[in-house]
XYZ file of C-alpha atoms in Angstrom:
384
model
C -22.788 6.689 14.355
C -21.545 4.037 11.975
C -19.562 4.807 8.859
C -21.752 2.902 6.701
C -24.641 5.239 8.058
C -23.010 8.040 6.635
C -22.626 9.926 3.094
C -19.045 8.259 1.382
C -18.478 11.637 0.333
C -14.425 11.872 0.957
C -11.868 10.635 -1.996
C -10.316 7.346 -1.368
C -7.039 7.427 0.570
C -4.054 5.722 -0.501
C -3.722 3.197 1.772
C -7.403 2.345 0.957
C -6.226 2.224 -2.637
C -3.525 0.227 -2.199
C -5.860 -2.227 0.059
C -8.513 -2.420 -2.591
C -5.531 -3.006 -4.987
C -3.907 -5.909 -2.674
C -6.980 -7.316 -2.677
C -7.433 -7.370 -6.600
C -9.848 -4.493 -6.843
C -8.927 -2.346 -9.484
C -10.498 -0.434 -12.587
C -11.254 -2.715 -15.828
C -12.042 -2.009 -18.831
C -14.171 -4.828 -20.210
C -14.812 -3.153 -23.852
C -10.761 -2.426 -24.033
C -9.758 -6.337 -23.587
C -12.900 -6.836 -26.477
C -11.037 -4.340 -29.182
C -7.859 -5.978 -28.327
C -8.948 -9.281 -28.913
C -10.676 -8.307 -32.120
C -8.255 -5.988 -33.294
C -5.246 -8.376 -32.292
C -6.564 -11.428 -32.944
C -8.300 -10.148 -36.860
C -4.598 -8.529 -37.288
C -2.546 -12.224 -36.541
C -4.900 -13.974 -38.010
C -4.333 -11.999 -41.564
C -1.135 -12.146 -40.616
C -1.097 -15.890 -40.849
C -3.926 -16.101 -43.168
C -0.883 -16.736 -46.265
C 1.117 -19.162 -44.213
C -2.398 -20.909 -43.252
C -3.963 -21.262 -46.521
C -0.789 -22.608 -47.610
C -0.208 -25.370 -45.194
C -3.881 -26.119 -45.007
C -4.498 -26.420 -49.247
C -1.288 -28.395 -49.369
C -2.663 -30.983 -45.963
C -5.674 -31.118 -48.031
C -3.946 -32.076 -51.429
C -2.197 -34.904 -49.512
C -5.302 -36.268 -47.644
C -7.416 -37.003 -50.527
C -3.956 -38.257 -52.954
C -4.843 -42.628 -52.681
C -2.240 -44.432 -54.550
C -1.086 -48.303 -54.002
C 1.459 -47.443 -50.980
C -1.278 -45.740 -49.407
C -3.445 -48.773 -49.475
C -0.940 -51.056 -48.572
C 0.499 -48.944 -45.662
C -2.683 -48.008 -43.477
C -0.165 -46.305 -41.058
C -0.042 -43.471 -43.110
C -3.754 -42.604 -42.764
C -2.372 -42.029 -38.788
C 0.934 -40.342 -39.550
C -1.503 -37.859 -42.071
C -3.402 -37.370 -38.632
C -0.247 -36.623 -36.760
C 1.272 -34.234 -39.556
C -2.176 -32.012 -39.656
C -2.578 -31.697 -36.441
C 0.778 -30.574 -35.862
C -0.016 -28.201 -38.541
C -2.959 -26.560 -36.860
C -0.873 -26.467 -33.994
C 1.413 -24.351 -35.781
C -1.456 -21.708 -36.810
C -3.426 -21.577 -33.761
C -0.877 -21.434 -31.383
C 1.008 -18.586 -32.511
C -2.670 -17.028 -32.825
C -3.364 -17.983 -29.134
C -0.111 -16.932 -27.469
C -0.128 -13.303 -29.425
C -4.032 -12.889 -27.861
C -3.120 -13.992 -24.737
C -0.210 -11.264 -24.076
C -2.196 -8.565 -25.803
C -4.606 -9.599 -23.367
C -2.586 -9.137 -20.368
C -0.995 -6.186 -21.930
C -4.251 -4.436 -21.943
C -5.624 -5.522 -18.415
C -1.918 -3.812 -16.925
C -2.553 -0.952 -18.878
C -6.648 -0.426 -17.636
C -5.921 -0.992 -14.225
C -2.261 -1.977 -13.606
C -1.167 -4.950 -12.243
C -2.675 -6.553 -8.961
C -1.984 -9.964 -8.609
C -4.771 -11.438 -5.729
C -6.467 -14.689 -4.831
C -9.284 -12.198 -2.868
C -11.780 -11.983 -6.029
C -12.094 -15.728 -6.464
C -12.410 -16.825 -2.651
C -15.414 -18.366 -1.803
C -17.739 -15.827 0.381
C -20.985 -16.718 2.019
C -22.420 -13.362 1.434
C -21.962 -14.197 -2.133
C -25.100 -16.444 -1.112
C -27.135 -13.718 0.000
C -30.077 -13.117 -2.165
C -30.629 -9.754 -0.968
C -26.859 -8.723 -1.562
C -27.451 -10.400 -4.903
C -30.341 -7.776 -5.507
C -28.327 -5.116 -4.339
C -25.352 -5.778 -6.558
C -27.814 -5.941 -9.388
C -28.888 -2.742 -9.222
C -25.930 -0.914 -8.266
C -24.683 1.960 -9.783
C -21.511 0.043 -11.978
C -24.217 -2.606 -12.563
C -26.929 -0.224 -14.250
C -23.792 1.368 -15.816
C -23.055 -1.641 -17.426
C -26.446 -2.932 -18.629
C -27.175 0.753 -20.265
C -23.604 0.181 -21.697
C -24.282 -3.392 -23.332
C -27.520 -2.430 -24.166
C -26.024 1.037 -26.374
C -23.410 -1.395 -28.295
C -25.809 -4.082 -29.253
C -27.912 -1.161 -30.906
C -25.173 0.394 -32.384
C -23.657 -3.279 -33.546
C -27.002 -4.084 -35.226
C -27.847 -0.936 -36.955
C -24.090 -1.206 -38.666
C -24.460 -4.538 -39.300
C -27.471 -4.312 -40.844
C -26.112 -1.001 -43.238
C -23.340 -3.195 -43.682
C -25.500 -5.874 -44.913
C -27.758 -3.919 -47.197
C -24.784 -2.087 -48.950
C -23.269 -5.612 -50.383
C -26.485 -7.282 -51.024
C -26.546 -7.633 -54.171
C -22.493 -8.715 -53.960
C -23.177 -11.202 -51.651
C -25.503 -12.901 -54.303
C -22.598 -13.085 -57.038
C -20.437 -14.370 -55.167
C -21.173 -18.099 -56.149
C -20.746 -17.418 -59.743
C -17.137 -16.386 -58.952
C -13.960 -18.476 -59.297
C -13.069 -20.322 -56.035
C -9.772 -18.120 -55.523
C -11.707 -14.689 -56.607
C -14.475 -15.069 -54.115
C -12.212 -16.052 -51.270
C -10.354 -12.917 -51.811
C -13.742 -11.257 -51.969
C -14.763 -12.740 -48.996
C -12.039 -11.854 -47.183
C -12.003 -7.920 -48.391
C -15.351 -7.583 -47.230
C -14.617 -9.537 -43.790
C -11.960 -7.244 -43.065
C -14.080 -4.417 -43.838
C -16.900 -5.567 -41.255
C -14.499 -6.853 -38.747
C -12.695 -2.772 -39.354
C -16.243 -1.157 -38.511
C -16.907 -3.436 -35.775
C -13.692 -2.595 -34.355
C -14.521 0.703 -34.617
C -18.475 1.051 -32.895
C -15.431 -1.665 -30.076
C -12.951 1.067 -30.290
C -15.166 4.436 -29.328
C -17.126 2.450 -26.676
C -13.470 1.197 -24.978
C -12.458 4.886 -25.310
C -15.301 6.461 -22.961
C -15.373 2.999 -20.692
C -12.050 3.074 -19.830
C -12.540 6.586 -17.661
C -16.081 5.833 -16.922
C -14.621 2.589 -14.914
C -12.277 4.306 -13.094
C -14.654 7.097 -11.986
C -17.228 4.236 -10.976
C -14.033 2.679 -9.140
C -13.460 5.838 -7.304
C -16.709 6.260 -6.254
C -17.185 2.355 -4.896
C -13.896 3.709 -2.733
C -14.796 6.350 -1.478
C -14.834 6.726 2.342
C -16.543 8.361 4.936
C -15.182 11.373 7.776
C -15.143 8.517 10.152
C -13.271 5.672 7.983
C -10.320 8.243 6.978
C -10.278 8.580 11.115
C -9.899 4.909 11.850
C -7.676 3.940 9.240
C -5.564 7.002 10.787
C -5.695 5.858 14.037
C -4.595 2.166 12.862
C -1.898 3.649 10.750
C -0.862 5.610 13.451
C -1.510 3.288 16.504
C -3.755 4.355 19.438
C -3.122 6.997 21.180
C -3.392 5.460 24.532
C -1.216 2.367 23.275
C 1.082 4.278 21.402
C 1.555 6.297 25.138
C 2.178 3.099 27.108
C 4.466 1.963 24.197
C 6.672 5.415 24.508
C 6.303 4.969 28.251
C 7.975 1.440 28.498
C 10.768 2.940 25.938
C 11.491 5.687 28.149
C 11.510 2.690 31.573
C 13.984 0.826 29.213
C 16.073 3.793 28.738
C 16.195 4.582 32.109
C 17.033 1.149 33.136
C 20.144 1.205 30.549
C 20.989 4.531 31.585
C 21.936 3.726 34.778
C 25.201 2.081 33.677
C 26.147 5.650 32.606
C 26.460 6.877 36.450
C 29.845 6.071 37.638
C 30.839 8.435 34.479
C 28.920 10.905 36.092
C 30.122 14.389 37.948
C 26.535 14.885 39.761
C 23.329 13.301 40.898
C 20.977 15.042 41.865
C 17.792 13.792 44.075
C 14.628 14.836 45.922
C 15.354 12.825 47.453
C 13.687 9.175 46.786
C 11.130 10.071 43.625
C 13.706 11.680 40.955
C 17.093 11.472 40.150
C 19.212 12.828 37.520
C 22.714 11.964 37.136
C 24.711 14.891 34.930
C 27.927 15.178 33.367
C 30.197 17.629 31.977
C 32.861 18.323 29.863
C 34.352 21.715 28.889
C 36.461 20.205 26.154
C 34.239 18.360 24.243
C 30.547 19.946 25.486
C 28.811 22.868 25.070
C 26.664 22.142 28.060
C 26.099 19.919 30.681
C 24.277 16.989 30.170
C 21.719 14.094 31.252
C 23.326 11.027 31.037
C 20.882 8.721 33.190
C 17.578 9.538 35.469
C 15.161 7.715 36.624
C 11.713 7.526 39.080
C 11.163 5.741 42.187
C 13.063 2.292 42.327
C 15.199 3.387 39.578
C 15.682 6.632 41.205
C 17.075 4.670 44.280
C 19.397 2.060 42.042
C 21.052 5.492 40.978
C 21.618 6.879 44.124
C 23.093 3.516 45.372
C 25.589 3.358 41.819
C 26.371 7.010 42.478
C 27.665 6.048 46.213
C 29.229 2.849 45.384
C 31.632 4.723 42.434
C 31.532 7.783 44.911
C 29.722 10.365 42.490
C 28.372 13.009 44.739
C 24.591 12.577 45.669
C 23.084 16.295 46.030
C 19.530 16.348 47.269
C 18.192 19.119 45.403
C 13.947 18.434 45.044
C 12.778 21.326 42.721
C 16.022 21.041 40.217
C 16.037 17.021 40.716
C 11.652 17.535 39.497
C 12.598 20.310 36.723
C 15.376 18.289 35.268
C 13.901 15.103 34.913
C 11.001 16.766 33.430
C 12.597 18.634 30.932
C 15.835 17.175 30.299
C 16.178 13.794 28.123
C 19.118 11.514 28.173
C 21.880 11.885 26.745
C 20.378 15.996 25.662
C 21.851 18.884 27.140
C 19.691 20.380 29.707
C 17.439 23.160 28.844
C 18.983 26.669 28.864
C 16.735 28.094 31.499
C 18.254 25.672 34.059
C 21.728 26.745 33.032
C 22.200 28.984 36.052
C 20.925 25.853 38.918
C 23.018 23.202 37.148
C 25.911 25.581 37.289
C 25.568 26.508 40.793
C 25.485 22.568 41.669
C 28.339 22.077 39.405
C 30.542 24.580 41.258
C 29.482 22.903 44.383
C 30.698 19.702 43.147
C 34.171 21.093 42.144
C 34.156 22.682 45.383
C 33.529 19.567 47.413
C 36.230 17.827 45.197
C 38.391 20.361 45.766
C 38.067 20.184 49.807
C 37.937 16.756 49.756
C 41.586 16.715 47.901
C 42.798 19.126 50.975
C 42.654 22.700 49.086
C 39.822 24.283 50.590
C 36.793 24.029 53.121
C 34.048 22.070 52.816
C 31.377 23.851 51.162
C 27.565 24.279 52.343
C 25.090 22.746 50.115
C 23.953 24.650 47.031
C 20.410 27.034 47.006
C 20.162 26.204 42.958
C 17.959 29.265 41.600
C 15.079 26.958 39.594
C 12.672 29.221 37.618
C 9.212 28.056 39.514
C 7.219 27.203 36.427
C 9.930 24.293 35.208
C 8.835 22.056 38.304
C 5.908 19.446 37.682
C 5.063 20.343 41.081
C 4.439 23.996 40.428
C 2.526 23.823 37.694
C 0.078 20.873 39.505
C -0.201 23.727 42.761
C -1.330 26.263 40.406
C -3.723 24.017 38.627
C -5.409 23.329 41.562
C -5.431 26.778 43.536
C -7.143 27.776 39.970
C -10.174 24.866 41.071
């Protein structure tokens, strides 16, 4: 059955999170980069407000001041220009570049960073009407319509309190001196711009964990999805076999420059052979130091002969070793007793060879029956 037939019931893995992130999907808080740019850009712009007023009463003063060098020098008119637009460069850009890295400040801290060129790629099923119905009414989407919905209420019903409280001060404020109803102006804009930062603040506060839990839900993934993206992470079985299979041919292949440093081969005689070597000073046990199947099997034999390592054709050890024994391992304990039976064979044969003794008769090695491949398969099938 197909994934997308079935209930997304499973938490998000993370690889799938760090896929969604790659690919720029990541919880955000809309309402928390709203307070920040109210709160941050209400707080510079106070901030500034004295420098501001400042530079922009005295730009005024010299704008309307017309005296004989200004009418006889109309270049001044454009170096006026010049000098008050470089001074509302000097207000708003401070204002800008302050927003702008409170901005990205709070995007990091919603959803972290996640740099991607994925969300802005053109799609064709962004054409899809019915997709575009879909996405509509989706969960988030209804989430955020409800959500929009609440905070123009809530806006409205303090701005109108708001409104209603300073009635009657709003109709003085004419009769005021210019400098005493600016500074009343600006007291009661700070107070509305400090309660809509508030109604900004509380909503930001239960959006930023609502759009992580609606972000966790969009990933979640089904029983069958958290198989496949194991099975990718892991490889295929079946591949990842053949892949182990051609490492073990490769070793094999290298292994067999390791035989003319062998003591032993042993064969059964064409299929397997195991070339072994030992040390008493410097190993605790003998060990496999190249085997190989078939072809390889023969290339052994012939290295063994040509560097006159002595070829033993032993088929039941020759099957258990090569199943059980790995190069360059020490072979398994419950083949200790064959391998040393062949071993004192070898010295033996060395021995007689050198003129100290007769020539011995080739080895009986005991091999436990259930270590050989062959065994095990006989067994198998007397049991079908």
């Amino acid at each position: 059955m197909d994934s997308s037939a079935q209930d997304k019931n499973l938490p998000a893995t993370p690889q799938r999170l760090k896929k969604a992130r790659d690919e720029g999907q990541v919880a955000r808080s809309k309402d928390l980069t709203h307070l920040v740019v109210l709160g941050g850009g209400m707080a510079t712009l106070f901030a500034l407000a004295p420098m501001g007023f400042g530079r922009l009463r005295d730009a005024l003063a010299t704008q309307l001041r017309f005296d004989n060098a200004s009418v006889r020098t109309p270049e001044l008119m454009l170096q006026r220009l010049v000098d008050n637009a470089g001074n509302g460069l000097v207000l708003v850009l401070p204002l800008a570049l302050i927003v702008a890295a409170m901005v990205i400040a709070a995007i990091i801290a919603s959803g972290g960073y996640a740099p991607s060129t994925k969300p802005i790629e053109p799609k064709l099923s962004h054409l899809d009407p019915l997709a575009g119905i879909k996405r509509l009414f989706s969960r988030q989407q209804l989430v955020e319509t409800a959500k929009l919905l609440l905070i123009v209420a809530i806006i409205l019903a303090v701005a109108t309190q708001f409104v209603r409280s300073h009635a009657e001060a709003f109709s003085t404020l004419l009769m005021r001196p210019l400098e005493a109803g600016i500074g009343q102006l600006a007291q009661w804009l700070m107070a509305g711009v400090g309660l809509l930062l508030l109604v900004v603040g509380v909503v930001a506060a239960i959006d930023v964990p609502t759009q992580r839990a609606l972000h966790k839900h969009k990933l979640r993934m089904s029983h069958d999805e958290i198989k496949r993206e194991h099975k990718e992470a892991e490889g295929d079985p079946h591949v990842k076999g053949k892949r182990k299979q051609r490492q073990r041919e490769l070793a094999q292949r290298n292994s067999i420059r390791a035989v003319p440093k062998a003591d032993l081969v042993v064969m059964n005689p064409t299929h397997y052979a195991v070339a072994l070597r030992y040390d008493d000073a410097t190993m605790a046990a003998p060990r496999v130091i190249a085997k190989g199947t078939d072809l390889i099997a023969l290339k052994i034999r012939d290295v063994a002969k040509a560097n006159k390592v002595p070829v033993l054709e032993s088929p039941m050890l020759a099957r258990a070793l090569y199943a059980h024994a790995e190069i360059d391992q020490e072979i398994p304990g419950a083949l200790y007793t064959a391998v040393a039976q062949v071993l004192a064979w070898v010295y033996q044969l060395k021995a007689a060879l050198r003129g100290e003794g007769v020539m011995p008769a080739d080895p009986q090695p005991q091999v436990p029956p259930e270590l050989d491949p062959h065994f095990k398969k006989a067994a198998q099938e007397s049991e079908a």
